[in-house]
Amino acid sequence: MPELDIVAIGANHSETCRWLLDHPDYQGWLNQSRNQQDHGFLWIKGNLSAGKSTIMKFAYSEQVLRASSDETAMAFFFNARGGPMERSPKGMYRSLLHQLLGSDSLPQLRPIFHDSALKPHVRLQLAQTYEQIFSNNPSPTWGIDCLKDLLRVAIDRLAVEQELTIFVDALDECVSEEVQEMVEHFEELGTAAISSQKQLRICFSSRHYPQIEIAHRRELVLELQHGHEQDISAYIENKLRIGLSEGATRIKREVQRKASGVFMWVVLAVNPFKRSITGAACLSWKATAGAASQVE
């Protein structure tokens, strides 16, 4: 069963990302009384390497940290460079179910494998999977329809008494042929939760993905956020310590301008600057601008 591994995602720099917690769209998404409009969906979009995974890791960590006994948060981070279970909806469903069913604090979910609400063909698939397990098959078959229905029933049972928040990062790193169906399934879960007055929130992140649309959502474009630009400025000030001269200020402004909201650009640009600096007096604008252009 895939484990949740967010260690590989870069930690946010000190005090960055915190603007998200006060953003009106994020606050509105968290507020259950307003979820009729967005059906519990928030979609964070941004350019390649803008910092989407970092802010998703921050949001998930904050949700876990602040969760009360009647709140549950879980997450999945797609990874195109990982194994099949790291870049496919099947891996995501297995991971989310593992987080729910493997939790000692949610024992009420364990009977779902025998729940009468499961679709008939899913109960048949489960019976076949049980046979494989009892036959000591090291790789029992878990069909995606089976995993989707198990998650549906688990959410339905859990959301009666718990607020459930799901973070799914980097949809653009999922197998492209399967991501549309996955998003539609989550839409169905959101609609069902609204209809039955269950408490379900879902946060996606991706690059700008024009071919995938959902009818109800809040949308937050990372590179358009003032707080994100402030985070980049704070990082430059902290890491590019070249003094307070007029020339140094011009360099910092140019680095931020060229970044165009892409956090990784700044990280890659600042490092060669730092290596070339032996003192503020020896730093020339021409040399520094040249180093930045190599990152583009």
GROMACS .gro file of C-alpha atoms in nm:
model
  296
    1MET     CA    1   0.000   0.000   0.000
    2PRO     CA    2   0.156   0.337  -0.100
    3GLU     CA    3   0.268   0.547   0.194
    4LEU     CA    4   0.230   0.925   0.205
    5ASP     CA    5   0.577   1.072   0.154
    6ILE     CA    6   0.607   1.450   0.151
    7VAL     CA    7   0.965   1.467   0.283
    8ALA     CA    8   1.103   1.504  -0.070
    9ILE     CA    9   0.900   1.823  -0.123
   10GLY     CA   10   1.103   2.129  -0.028
   11ALA     CA   11   1.010   2.287   0.302
   12ASN     CA   12   0.878   2.639   0.285
   13HIS     CA   13   1.129   2.908   0.378
   14SER     CA   14   1.077   3.055   0.723
   15GLU     CA   15   0.751   3.254   0.742
   16THR     CA   16   0.662   3.196   0.377
   17CYS     CA   17   0.325   3.055   0.266
   18ARG     CA   18   0.150   3.190   0.574
   19TRP     CA   19  -0.040   3.443   0.364
   20LEU     CA   20  -0.251   3.153   0.235
   21LEU     CA   21  -0.415   3.106   0.575
   22ASP     CA   22  -0.566   3.456   0.558
   23HIS     CA   23  -0.653   3.456   0.188
   24PRO     CA   24  -1.028   3.517   0.134
   25ASP     CA   25  -1.065   3.222  -0.104
   26TYR     CA   26  -0.884   2.987   0.133
   27GLN     CA   27  -1.086   3.110   0.429
   28GLY     CA   28  -1.407   3.076   0.227
   29TRP     CA   29  -1.314   2.721   0.128
   30LEU     CA   30  -1.253   2.629   0.491
   31ASN     CA   31  -1.584   2.780   0.598
   32GLN     CA   32  -1.837   2.499   0.566
   33SER     CA   33  -2.133   2.739   0.558
   34ARG     CA   34  -2.009   2.879   0.225
   35ASN     CA   35  -1.939   2.546   0.057
   36GLN     CA   36  -2.269   2.553  -0.134
   37GLN     CA   37  -2.104   2.776  -0.395
   38ASP     CA   38  -1.779   2.585  -0.445
   39HIS     CA   39  -1.904   2.235  -0.351
   40GLY     CA   40  -1.602   2.214  -0.122
   41PHE     CA   41  -1.342   2.255  -0.402
   42LEU     CA   42  -1.034   2.478  -0.407
   43TRP     CA   43  -0.802   2.458  -0.708
   44ILE     CA   44  -0.455   2.613  -0.675
   45LYS     CA   45  -0.298   2.673  -1.016
   46GLY     CA   46   0.043   2.801  -1.115
   47ASN     CA   47   0.324   2.788  -1.366
   48LEU     CA   48   0.591   2.518  -1.366
   49SER     CA   49   0.803   2.541  -1.047
   50ALA     CA   50   0.599   2.832  -0.908
   51GLY     CA   51   0.589   2.662  -0.566
   52LYS     CA   52   0.256   2.478  -0.578
   53SER     CA   53   0.377   2.160  -0.407
   54THR     CA   54   0.546   2.361  -0.132
   55ILE     CA   55   0.229   2.555  -0.054
   56MET     CA   56   0.020   2.235  -0.070
   57LYS     CA   57   0.257   2.068   0.177
   58PHE     CA   58   0.226   2.375   0.401
   59ALA     CA   59  -0.156   2.378   0.378
   60TYR     CA   60  -0.182   2.007   0.453
   61SER     CA   61   0.062   2.031   0.745
   62GLU     CA   62  -0.127   2.327   0.890
   63GLN     CA   63  -0.457   2.141   0.856
   64VAL     CA   64  -0.315   1.839   1.040
   65LEU     CA   65  -0.164   2.063   1.308
   66ARG     CA   66  -0.488   2.250   1.369
   67ALA     CA   67  -0.725   1.954   1.338
   68SER     CA   68  -0.953   1.881   1.631
   69SER     CA   69  -1.071   1.533   1.726
   70ASP     CA   70  -1.359   1.555   1.476
   71GLU     CA   71  -1.142   1.662   1.180
   72THR     CA   72  -0.940   1.442   0.944
   73ALA     CA   73  -0.694   1.554   0.676
   74MET     CA   74  -0.519   1.340   0.416
   75ALA     CA   75  -0.311   1.410   0.109
   76PHE     CA   76  -0.152   1.268  -0.201
   77PHE     CA   77   0.131   1.422  -0.405
   78PHE     CA   78   0.162   1.296  -0.761
   79ASN     CA   79   0.519   1.247  -0.880
   80ALA     CA   80   0.581   1.201  -1.252
   81ARG     CA   81   0.936   1.080  -1.183
   82GLY     CA   82   0.823   0.818  -0.932
   83GLY     CA   83   0.696   0.463  -0.974
   84PRO     CA   84   0.356   0.365  -1.121
   85MET     CA   85   0.178   0.408  -0.788
   86GLU     CA   86   0.317   0.761  -0.751
   87ARG     CA   87   0.184   0.888  -1.082
   88SER     CA   88  -0.150   0.710  -1.123
   89PRO     CA   89  -0.502   0.750  -0.981
   90LYS     CA   90  -0.485   0.389  -0.860
   91GLY     CA   91  -0.187   0.479  -0.643
   92MET     CA   92  -0.368   0.786  -0.513
   93TYR     CA   93  -0.683   0.592  -0.420
   94ARG     CA   94  -0.476   0.325  -0.245
   95SER     CA   95  -0.282   0.587  -0.052
   96LEU     CA   96  -0.593   0.777   0.060
   97LEU     CA   97  -0.761   0.454   0.172
   98HIS     CA   98  -0.446   0.351   0.356
   99GLN     CA   99  -0.441   0.685   0.540
  100LEU     CA  100  -0.805   0.641   0.643
  101LEU     CA  101  -0.818   0.270   0.720
  102GLY     CA  102  -0.472   0.257   0.874
  103SER     CA  103  -0.558   0.522   1.131
  104ASP     CA  104  -0.608   0.389   1.484
  105SER     CA  105  -0.835   0.688   1.551
  106LEU     CA  106  -1.088   0.579   1.285
  107PRO     CA  107  -1.174   0.217   1.370
  108GLN     CA  108  -1.535   0.274   1.256
  109LEU     CA  109  -1.418   0.259   0.893
  110ARG     CA  110  -1.278  -0.095   0.898
  111PRO     CA  111  -1.614  -0.268   0.834
  112ILE     CA  112  -1.651  -0.089   0.497
  113PHE     CA  113  -1.510  -0.394   0.314
  114HIS     CA  114  -1.841  -0.562   0.395
  115ASP     CA  115  -2.061  -0.251   0.369
  116SER     CA  116  -2.396  -0.303   0.197
  117ALA     CA  117  -2.355   0.037   0.028
  118LEU     CA  118  -2.079  -0.101  -0.195
  119LYS     CA  119  -2.185  -0.153  -0.555
  120PRO     CA  120  -2.265  -0.520  -0.643
  121HIS     CA  121  -1.981  -0.557  -0.895
  122VAL     CA  122  -1.738  -0.411  -0.638
  123ARG     CA  123  -1.845  -0.668  -0.379
  124LEU     CA  124  -1.774  -0.936  -0.641
  125GLN     CA  125  -1.430  -0.787  -0.712
  126LEU     CA  126  -1.355  -0.778  -0.341
  127ALA     CA  127  -1.449  -1.146  -0.305
  128GLN     CA  128  -1.197  -1.230  -0.579
  129THR     CA  129  -0.932  -1.016  -0.409
  130TYR     CA  130  -0.996  -1.194  -0.077
  131GLU     CA  131  -0.940  -1.528  -0.250
  132GLN     CA  132  -0.605  -1.404  -0.376
  133ILE     CA  133  -0.507  -1.282  -0.029
  134PHE     CA  134  -0.609  -1.611   0.137
  135SER     CA  135  -0.411  -1.796  -0.130
  136ASN     CA  136  -0.101  -1.600  -0.020
  137ASN     CA  137  -0.084  -1.410  -0.348
  138PRO     CA  138   0.187  -1.147  -0.288
  139SER     CA  139   0.022  -0.904  -0.531
  140PRO     CA  140  -0.359  -0.924  -0.498
  141THR     CA  141  -0.557  -0.733  -0.759
  142TRP     CA  142  -0.720  -0.410  -0.651
  143GLY     CA  143  -0.929  -0.281  -0.942
  144ILE     CA  144  -0.967   0.094  -0.971
  145ASP     CA  145  -1.349   0.070  -0.961
  146CYS     CA  146  -1.317  -0.119  -0.636
  147LEU     CA  147  -1.082   0.143  -0.486
  148LYS     CA  148  -1.305   0.432  -0.596
  149ASP     CA  149  -1.614   0.275  -0.441
  150LEU     CA  150  -1.435   0.191  -0.118
  151LEU     CA  151  -1.325   0.554  -0.092
  152ARG     CA  152  -1.681   0.671  -0.167
  153VAL     CA  153  -1.827   0.459   0.112
  154ALA     CA  154  -1.547   0.549   0.354
  155ILE     CA  155  -1.604   0.921   0.295
  156ASP     CA  156  -1.980   0.878   0.326
  157ARG     CA  157  -1.945   0.699   0.659
  158LEU     CA  158  -1.674   0.926   0.796
  159ALA     CA  159  -1.826   1.258   0.696
  160VAL     CA  160  -2.130   1.188   0.916
  161GLU     CA  161  -1.922   1.269   1.221
  162GLN     CA  162  -1.598   1.417   1.087
  163GLU     CA  163  -1.489   1.713   0.875
  164LEU     CA  164  -1.276   1.557   0.601
  165THR     CA  165  -1.018   1.755   0.400
  166ILE     CA  166  -0.829   1.602   0.106
  167PHE     CA  167  -0.528   1.760  -0.066
  168VAL     CA  168  -0.425   1.625  -0.408
  169ASP     CA  169  -0.113   1.788  -0.551
  170ALA     CA  170   0.028   1.805  -0.905
  171LEU     CA  171  -0.259   1.671  -1.114
  172ASP     CA  172  -0.047   1.753  -1.420
  173GLU     CA  173   0.199   1.483  -1.309
  174CYS     CA  174  -0.073   1.217  -1.312
  175VAL     CA  175  -0.118   0.994  -1.616
  176SER     CA  176  -0.296   1.236  -1.851
  177GLU     CA  177  -0.543   0.981  -1.989
  178GLU     CA  178  -0.675   0.907  -1.640
  179VAL     CA  179  -0.679   1.244  -1.466
  180GLN     CA  180  -1.010   1.367  -1.617
  181GLU     CA  181  -1.199   1.063  -1.487
  182MET     CA  182  -1.038   1.105  -1.146
  183VAL     CA  183  -1.145   1.470  -1.125
  184GLU     CA  184  -1.500   1.376  -1.229
  185HIS     CA  185  -1.510   1.115  -0.952
  186PHE     CA  186  -1.412   1.376  -0.695
  187GLU     CA  187  -1.681   1.606  -0.837
  188GLU     CA  188  -1.937   1.332  -0.773
  189LEU     CA  189  -1.809   1.295  -0.416
  190GLY     CA  190  -1.838   1.670  -0.361
  191THR     CA  191  -2.189   1.687  -0.504
  192ALA     CA  192  -2.301   1.391  -0.292
  193ALA     CA  193  -2.156   1.553   0.020
  194ILE     CA  194  -2.346   1.875  -0.045
  195SER     CA  195  -2.671   1.687  -0.109
  196SER     CA  196  -2.642   1.489   0.215
  197GLN     CA  197  -2.498   1.782   0.414
  198LYS     CA  198  -2.171   1.598   0.477
  199GLN     CA  199  -1.854   1.793   0.547
  200LEU     CA  200  -1.600   1.734   0.270
  201ARG     CA  201  -1.333   1.970   0.134
  202ILE     CA  202  -1.102   1.892  -0.158
  203CYS     CA  203  -0.800   2.096  -0.266
  204PHE     CA  204  -0.631   2.030  -0.601
  205SER     CA  205  -0.315   2.184  -0.739
  206SER     CA  206  -0.181   2.176  -1.092
  207ARG     CA  207  -0.026   2.379  -1.365
  208HIS     CA  208  -0.274   2.574  -1.575
  209TYR     CA  209  -0.482   2.289  -1.705
  210PRO     CA  210  -0.739   2.429  -1.954
  211GLN     CA  211  -0.873   2.091  -2.064
  212ILE     CA  212  -0.992   1.999  -1.714
  213GLU     CA  213  -1.279   2.199  -1.571
  214ILE     CA  214  -1.515   2.145  -1.280
  215ALA     CA  215  -1.845   2.327  -1.250
  216HIS     CA  216  -1.808   2.443  -0.890
  217ARG     CA  217  -1.483   2.555  -0.732
  218ARG     CA  218  -1.276   2.837  -0.596
  219GLU     CA  219  -0.958   2.905  -0.792
  220LEU     CA  220  -0.634   3.060  -0.672
  221VAL     CA  221  -0.358   3.141  -0.926
  222LEU     CA  222  -0.031   3.137  -0.736
  223GLU     CA  223   0.176   3.379  -0.943
  224LEU     CA  224  -0.099   3.643  -0.919
  225GLN     CA  225  -0.101   3.648  -0.538
  226HIS     CA  226   0.058   3.942  -0.356
  227GLY     CA  227   0.153   3.713  -0.068
  228HIS     CA  228   0.343   3.486  -0.307
  229GLU     CA  229   0.540   3.782  -0.443
  230GLN     CA  230   0.618   3.887  -0.086
  231ASP     CA  231   0.747   3.535  -0.016
  232ILE     CA  232   0.981   3.559  -0.316
  233SER     CA  233   1.100   3.903  -0.203
  234ALA     CA  234   1.166   3.774   0.150
  235TYR     CA  235   1.364   3.479   0.011
  236ILE     CA  236   1.579   3.709  -0.205
  237GLU     CA  237   1.646   3.940   0.088
  238ASN     CA  238   1.743   3.648   0.310
  239LYS     CA  239   1.958   3.457   0.064
  240LEU     CA  240   2.108   3.729  -0.157
  241ARG     CA  241   2.303   3.926   0.102
  242ILE     CA  242   2.482   4.179  -0.114
  243GLY     CA  243   2.438   4.492   0.092
  244LEU     CA  244   2.199   4.785   0.086
  245SER     CA  245   2.349   4.993  -0.193
  246GLU     CA  246   2.144   5.124  -0.481
  247GLY     CA  247   2.309   4.871  -0.712
  248ALA     CA  248   2.225   4.583  -0.479
  249THR     CA  249   1.862   4.696  -0.464
  250ARG     CA  250   1.846   4.707  -0.845
  251ILE     CA  251   1.984   4.354  -0.865
  252LYS     CA  252   1.727   4.218  -0.619
  253ARG     CA  253   1.443   4.390  -0.805
  254GLU     CA  254   1.564   4.250  -1.136
  255VAL     CA  255   1.585   3.897  -0.995
  256GLN     CA  256   1.226   3.925  -0.872
  257ARG     CA  257   1.107   4.075  -1.202
  258LYS     CA  258   1.266   3.799  -1.409
  259ALA     CA  259   1.124   3.529  -1.182
  260SER     CA  260   0.766   3.618  -1.285
  261GLY     CA  261   0.630   3.439  -0.981
  262VAL     CA  262   0.835   3.120  -1.029
  263PHE     CA  263   0.996   3.042  -0.694
  264MET     CA  264   1.235   2.777  -0.828
  265TRP     CA  265   1.378   3.030  -1.075
  266VAL     CA  266   1.479   3.249  -0.781
  267VAL     CA  267   1.636   2.955  -0.595
  268LEU     CA  268   1.840   2.855  -0.901
  269ALA     CA  269   1.933   3.214  -0.981
  270VAL     CA  270   2.044   3.316  -0.633
  271ASN     CA  271   2.287   3.026  -0.584
  272PRO     CA  272   2.531   3.125  -0.863
  273PHE     CA  273   2.512   3.485  -0.740
  274LYS     CA  274   2.616   3.375  -0.393
  275ARG     CA  275   2.907   3.169  -0.526
  276SER     CA  276   3.037   3.464  -0.728
  277ILE     CA  277   3.029   3.707  -0.436
  278THR     CA  278   3.337   3.758  -0.220
  279GLY     CA  279   3.222   4.099  -0.103
  280ALA     CA  280   2.963   4.357  -0.202
  281ALA     CA  281   3.228   4.578  -0.361
  282CYS     CA  282   3.326   4.314  -0.617
  283LEU     CA  283   2.970   4.251  -0.735
  284SER     CA  284   2.894   4.407  -1.072
  285TRP     CA  285   2.548   4.441  -1.220
  286LYS     CA  286   2.666   4.307  -1.554
  287ALA     CA  287   2.812   3.987  -1.405
  288THR     CA  288   2.511   3.927  -1.184
  289ALA     CA  289   2.255   3.983  -1.460
  290GLY     CA  290   2.455   3.744  -1.677
  291ALA     CA  291   2.433   3.475  -1.410
  292ALA     CA  292   2.058   3.520  -1.392
  293SER     CA  293   2.014   3.487  -1.766
  294GLN     CA  294   2.178   3.141  -1.756
  295VAL     CA  295   1.890   3.013  -1.545
  296GLU     CA  296   1.624   3.103  -1.806
   0.00000   0.00000   0.00000
